[in-house]
Short mmCIF file of C-alpha atoms in Angstrom, two decimals:
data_model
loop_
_atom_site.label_atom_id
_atom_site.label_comp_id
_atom_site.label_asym_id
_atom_site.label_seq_id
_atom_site.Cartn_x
_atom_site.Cartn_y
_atom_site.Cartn_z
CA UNK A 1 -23.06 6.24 17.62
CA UNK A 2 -22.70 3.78 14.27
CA UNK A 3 -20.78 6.66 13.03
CA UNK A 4 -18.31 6.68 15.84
CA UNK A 5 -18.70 2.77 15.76
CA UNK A 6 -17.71 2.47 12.18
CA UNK A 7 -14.38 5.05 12.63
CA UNK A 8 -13.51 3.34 15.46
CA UNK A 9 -13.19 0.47 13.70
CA UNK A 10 -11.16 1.69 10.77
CA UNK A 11 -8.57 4.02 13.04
CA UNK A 12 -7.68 0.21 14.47
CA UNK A 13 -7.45 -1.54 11.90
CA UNK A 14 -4.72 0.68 9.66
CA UNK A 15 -3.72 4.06 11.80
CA UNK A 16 -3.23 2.87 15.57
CA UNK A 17 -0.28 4.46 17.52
CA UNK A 18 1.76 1.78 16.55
CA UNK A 19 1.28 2.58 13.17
CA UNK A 20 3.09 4.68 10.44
CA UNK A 21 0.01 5.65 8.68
CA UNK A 22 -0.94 7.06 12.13
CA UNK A 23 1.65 9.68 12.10
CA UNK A 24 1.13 11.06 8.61
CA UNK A 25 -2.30 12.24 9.32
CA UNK A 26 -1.23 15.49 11.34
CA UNK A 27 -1.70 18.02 8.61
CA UNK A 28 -4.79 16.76 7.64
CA UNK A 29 -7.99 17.84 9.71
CA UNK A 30 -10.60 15.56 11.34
CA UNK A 31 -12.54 14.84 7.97
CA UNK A 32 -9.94 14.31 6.07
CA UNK A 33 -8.65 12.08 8.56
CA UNK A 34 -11.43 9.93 8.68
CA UNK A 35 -11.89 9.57 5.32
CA UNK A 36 -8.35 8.46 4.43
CA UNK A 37 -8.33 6.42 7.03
CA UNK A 38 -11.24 4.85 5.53
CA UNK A 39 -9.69 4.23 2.21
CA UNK A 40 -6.92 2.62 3.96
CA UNK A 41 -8.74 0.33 5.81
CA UNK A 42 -11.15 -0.71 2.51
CA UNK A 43 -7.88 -1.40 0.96
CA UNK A 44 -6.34 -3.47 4.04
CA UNK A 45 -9.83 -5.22 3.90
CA UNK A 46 -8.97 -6.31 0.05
CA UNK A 47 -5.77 -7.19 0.17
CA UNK A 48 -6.33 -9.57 2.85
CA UNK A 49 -8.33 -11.65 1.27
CA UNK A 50 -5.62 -12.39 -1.20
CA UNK A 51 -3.66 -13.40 1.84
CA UNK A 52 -6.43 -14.95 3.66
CA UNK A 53 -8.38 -17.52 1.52
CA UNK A 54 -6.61 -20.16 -0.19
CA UNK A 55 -9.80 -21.21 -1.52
CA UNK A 56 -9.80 -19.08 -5.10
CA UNK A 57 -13.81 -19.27 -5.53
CA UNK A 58 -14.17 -18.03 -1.75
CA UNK A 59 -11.67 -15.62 -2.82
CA UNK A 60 -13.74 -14.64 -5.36
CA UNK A 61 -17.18 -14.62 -3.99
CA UNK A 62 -15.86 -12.12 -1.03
CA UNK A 63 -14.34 -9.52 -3.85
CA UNK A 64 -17.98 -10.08 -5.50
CA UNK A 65 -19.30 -9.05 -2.14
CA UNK A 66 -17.39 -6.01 -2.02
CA UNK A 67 -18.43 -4.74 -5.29
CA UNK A 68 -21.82 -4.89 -4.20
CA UNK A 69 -21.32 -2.89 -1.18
CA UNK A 70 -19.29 -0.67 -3.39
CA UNK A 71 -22.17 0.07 -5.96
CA UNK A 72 -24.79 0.89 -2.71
CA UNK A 73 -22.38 3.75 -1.78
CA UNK A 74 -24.97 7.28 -1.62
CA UNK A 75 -28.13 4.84 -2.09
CA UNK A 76 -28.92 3.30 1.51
CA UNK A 77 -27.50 2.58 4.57
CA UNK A 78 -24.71 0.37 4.69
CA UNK A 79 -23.42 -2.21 7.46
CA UNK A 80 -19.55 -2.84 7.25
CA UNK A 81 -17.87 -0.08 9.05
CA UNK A 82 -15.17 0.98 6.31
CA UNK A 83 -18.02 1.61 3.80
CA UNK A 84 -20.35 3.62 6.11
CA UNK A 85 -17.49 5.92 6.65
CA UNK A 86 -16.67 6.22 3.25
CA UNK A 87 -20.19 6.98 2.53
CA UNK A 88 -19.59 10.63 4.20
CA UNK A 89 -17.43 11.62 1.28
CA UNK A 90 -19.98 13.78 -0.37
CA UNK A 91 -18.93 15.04 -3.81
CA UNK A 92 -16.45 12.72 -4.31
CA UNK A 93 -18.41 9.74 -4.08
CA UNK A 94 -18.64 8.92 -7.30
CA UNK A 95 -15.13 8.92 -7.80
CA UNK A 96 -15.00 7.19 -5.06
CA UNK A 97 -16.78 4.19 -6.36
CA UNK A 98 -14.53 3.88 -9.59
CA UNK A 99 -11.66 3.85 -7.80
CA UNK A 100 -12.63 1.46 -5.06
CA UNK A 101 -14.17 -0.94 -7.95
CA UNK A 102 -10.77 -0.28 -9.81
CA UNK A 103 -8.80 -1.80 -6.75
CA UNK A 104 -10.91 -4.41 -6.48
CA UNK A 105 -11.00 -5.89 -10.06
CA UNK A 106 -6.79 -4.97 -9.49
CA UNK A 107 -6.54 -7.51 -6.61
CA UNK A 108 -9.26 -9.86 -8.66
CA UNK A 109 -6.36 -10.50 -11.10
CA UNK A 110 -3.90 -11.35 -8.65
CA UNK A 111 -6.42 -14.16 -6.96
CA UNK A 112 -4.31 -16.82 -8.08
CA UNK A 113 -0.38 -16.07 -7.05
CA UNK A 114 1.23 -15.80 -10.31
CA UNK A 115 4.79 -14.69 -11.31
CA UNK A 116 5.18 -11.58 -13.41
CA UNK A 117 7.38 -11.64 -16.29
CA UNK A 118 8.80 -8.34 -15.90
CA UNK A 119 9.25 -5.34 -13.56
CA UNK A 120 6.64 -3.60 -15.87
CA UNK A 121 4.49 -6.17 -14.89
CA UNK A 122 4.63 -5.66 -11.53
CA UNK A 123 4.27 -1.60 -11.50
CA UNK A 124 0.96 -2.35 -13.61
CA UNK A 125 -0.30 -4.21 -10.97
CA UNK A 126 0.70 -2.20 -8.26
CA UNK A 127 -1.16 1.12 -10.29
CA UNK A 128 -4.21 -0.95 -10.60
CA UNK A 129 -4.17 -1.87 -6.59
CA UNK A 130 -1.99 0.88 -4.69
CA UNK A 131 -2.08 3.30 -7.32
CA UNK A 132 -5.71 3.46 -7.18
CA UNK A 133 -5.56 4.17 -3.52
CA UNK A 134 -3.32 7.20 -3.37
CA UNK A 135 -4.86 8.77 -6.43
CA UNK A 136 -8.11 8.57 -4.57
CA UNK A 137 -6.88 10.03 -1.67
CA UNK A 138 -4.90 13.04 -3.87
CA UNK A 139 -8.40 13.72 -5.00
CA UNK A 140 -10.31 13.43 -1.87
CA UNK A 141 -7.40 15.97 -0.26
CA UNK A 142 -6.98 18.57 -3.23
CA UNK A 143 -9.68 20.88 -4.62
CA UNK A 144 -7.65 21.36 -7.85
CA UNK A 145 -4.60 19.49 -9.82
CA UNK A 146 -1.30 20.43 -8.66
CA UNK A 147 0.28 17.18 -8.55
CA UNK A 148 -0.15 14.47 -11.87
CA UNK A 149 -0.22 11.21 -11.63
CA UNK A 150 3.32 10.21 -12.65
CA UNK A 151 4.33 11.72 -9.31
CA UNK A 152 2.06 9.72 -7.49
CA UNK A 153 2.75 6.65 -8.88
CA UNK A 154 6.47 7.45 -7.79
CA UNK A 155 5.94 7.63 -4.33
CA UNK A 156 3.30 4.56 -4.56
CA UNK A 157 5.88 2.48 -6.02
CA UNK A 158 8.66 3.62 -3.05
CA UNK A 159 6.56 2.76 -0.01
CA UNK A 160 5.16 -0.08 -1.75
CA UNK A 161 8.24 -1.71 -2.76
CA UNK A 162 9.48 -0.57 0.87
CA UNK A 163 6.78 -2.55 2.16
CA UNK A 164 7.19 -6.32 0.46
CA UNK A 165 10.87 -5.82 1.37
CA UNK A 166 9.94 -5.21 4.95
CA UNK A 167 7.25 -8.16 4.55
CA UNK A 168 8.98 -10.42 2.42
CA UNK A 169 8.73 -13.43 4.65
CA UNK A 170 4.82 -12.58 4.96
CA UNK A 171 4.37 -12.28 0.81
CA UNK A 172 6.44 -15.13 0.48
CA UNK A 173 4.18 -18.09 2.34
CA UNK A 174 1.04 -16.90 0.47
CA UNK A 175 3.00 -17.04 -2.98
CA UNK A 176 3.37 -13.73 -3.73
CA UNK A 177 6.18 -12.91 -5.23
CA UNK A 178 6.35 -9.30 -6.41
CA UNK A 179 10.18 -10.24 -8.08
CA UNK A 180 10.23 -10.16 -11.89
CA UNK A 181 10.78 -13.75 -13.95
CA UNK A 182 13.47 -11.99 -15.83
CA UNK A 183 15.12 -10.37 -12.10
CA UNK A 184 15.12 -13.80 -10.96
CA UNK A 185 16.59 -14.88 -13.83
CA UNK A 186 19.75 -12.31 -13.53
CA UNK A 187 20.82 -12.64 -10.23
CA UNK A 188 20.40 -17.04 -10.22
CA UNK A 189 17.37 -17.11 -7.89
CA UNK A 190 14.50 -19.48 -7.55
CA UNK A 191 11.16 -19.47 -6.56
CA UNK A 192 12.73 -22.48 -4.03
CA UNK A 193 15.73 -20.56 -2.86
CA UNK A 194 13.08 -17.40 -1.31
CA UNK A 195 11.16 -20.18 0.38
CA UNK A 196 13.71 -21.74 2.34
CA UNK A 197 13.61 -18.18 4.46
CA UNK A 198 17.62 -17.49 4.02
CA UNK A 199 19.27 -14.47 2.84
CA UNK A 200 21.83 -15.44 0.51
CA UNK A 201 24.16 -13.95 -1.30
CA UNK A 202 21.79 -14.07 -4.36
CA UNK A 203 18.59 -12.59 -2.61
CA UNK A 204 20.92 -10.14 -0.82
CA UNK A 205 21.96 -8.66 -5.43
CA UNK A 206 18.61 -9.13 -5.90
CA UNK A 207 17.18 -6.66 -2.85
CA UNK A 208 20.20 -4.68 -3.71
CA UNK A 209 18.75 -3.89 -7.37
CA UNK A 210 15.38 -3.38 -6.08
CA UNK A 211 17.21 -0.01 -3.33
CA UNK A 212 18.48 1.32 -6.59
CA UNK A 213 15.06 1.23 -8.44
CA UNK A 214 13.47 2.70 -4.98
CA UNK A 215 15.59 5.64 -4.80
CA UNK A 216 15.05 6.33 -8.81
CA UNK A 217 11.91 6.45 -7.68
CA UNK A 218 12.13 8.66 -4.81
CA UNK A 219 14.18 10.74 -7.24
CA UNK A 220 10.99 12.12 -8.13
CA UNK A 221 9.99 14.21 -5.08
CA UNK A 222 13.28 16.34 -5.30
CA UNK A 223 11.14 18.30 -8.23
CA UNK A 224 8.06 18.72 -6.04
CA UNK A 225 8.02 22.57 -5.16
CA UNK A 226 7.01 23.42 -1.49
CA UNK A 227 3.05 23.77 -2.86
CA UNK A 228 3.42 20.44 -4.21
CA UNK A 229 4.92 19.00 -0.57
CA UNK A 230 2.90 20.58 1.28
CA UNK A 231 -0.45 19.23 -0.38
CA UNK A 232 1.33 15.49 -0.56
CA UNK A 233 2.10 15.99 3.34
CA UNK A 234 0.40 12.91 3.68
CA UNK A 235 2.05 10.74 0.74
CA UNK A 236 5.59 12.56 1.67
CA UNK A 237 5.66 11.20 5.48
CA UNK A 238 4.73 7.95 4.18
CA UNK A 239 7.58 8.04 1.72
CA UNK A 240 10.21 9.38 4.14
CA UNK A 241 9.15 6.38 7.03
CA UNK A 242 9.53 3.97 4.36
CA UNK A 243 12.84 5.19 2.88
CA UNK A 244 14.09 4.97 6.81
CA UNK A 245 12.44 1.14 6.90
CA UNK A 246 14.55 0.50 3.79
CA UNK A 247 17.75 2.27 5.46
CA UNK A 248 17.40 -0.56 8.28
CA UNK A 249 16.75 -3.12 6.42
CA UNK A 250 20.16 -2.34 4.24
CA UNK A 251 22.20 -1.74 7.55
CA UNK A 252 21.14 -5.45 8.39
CA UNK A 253 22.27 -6.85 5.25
CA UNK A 254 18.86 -7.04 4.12
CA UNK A 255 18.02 -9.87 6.72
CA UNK A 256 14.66 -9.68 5.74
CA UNK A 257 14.01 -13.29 5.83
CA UNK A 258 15.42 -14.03 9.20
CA UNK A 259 13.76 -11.36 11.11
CA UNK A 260 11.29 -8.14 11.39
CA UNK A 261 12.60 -4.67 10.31
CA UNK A 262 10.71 -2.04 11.74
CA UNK A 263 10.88 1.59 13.18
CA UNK A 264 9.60 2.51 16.80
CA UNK A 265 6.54 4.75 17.39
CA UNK A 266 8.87 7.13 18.37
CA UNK A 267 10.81 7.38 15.42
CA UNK A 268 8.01 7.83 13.28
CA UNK A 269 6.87 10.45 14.97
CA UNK A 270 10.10 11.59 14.47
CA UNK A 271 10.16 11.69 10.74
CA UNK A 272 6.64 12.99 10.49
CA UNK A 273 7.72 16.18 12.50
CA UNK A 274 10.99 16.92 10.48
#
């Protein structure tokens, strides 16, 4: 019953219907399921406390909670939900723990809104945070290497960048501003001109340059070979729903600041059967 409980809990919060992580589960079988799920959901839990406490030592104290619960993984029963799920990943558990505790200290850093200097910048933190998530989950989902790293950082960096697009307005009142000092810079746009919540001509360059680094990105997959595709079933319906996000959001003029971009339900189930 705590079991059932504790999945419960983590299929709401990150893979409900209305979700697109719901719909690139499919492939994967009831486990495996559950236990991404679950790494989703631990990561949800994270990065809402950067959006949730204003207060940097509360901030801090609740990531120092997490780490705790982290290092009890495999050595006694556990209360939050996410973790007691996570605790059913057998062999991988140790990994598990680094790369939980990896995300963690990756979101630790990023407390404090601050602005990067460079793209680079950003893609650090975003292999520290998100990076660390879907190289857990290629482990968790593949008994031996047939996909490095590069490639997953690749697709990270697609539906991540995808996602503060989509979001921007959301990012944007806690601070976080996953735009480069030096992008700013080139395209004559202030911190002050993203918080008025207008799309001007400026932002509109700006979100422009950030589709062409996407699809450099995306570039990647073309040299997966069906193997490869068929093991990242999981990270490749994730990257195809957010490329069709981003295809939206460009036929609106990249009104991301006025309004909500989104897909239906029915077109993500859409993708995920193509």
């Amino acid at each position: 019953m705590l079991m059932l409980h504790a999945k419960k809990y983590c299929y709401e919060k990150v893979a409900q219907p209305t979700f697109p992580l719901y719909y690139s589960l499919r492939k994967l079988t009831p486990v495996e399921r559950d236990q991404i799920v679950a790494v989703h959901a631990f990561y949800r839990e994270i990065e809402e406390i950067i959006f949730e406490c204003q207060d940097y030592e509360l901030g801090l104290t609740k990531l120092k909670w997490w780490r705790s619960e982290i290092a009890q993984l495999g050595l006694e029963r556990l209360d939050h939900p996410v973790m007691i799920v996570l605790q059913e990943t057998g062999e991988f558990l140790p990994r598990v723990q680094q790369r939980l505790l990896n995300i963690v200290e990756g979101f630790r850093e990023n407390t404090v809104p601050k602005l990067f200097v460079s793209f680079e910048d950003i893609v650090v933190h975003w292999m520290r945070t998100a990076g660390e998530r879907e190289l857990l989950i290629n482990e968790i989902l593949q008994s031996e290497e047939i996909v490095n790293s590069e490639i997953i950082y690749q697709c990270m960096l697609v539906i991540e960048m995808v996602n503060y697009i989509q979001q921007l307005r959301k990012y944007l009142r806690r601070d976080i501003i996953y735009f480069s000092a030096d992008e700013l810079q080139k395209f004559g746009v202030t911190q002050n001109m993203l918080r008025e919540f207008v799309t001007t001509p400026e932002i509109k360059k700006l979100l422009q340059y950030q589709v062409e680094k996407i699809e450099r990105a995306y570039a990647v997959t073309k040299t997966l070979s069906r193997t490869q595709r068929r093991k990242l079933s999981h990270l490749m319906v994730r990257c195809e729903i957010a490329r069709a996000i981003l295809h939206e959001i460009q036929k609106s003029d990249f009104c991301v600041l006025e309004n909500w971009i989104g897909l239906t339900p029915l077109r993500y189930a859409w993708i995920a059967f193509s």
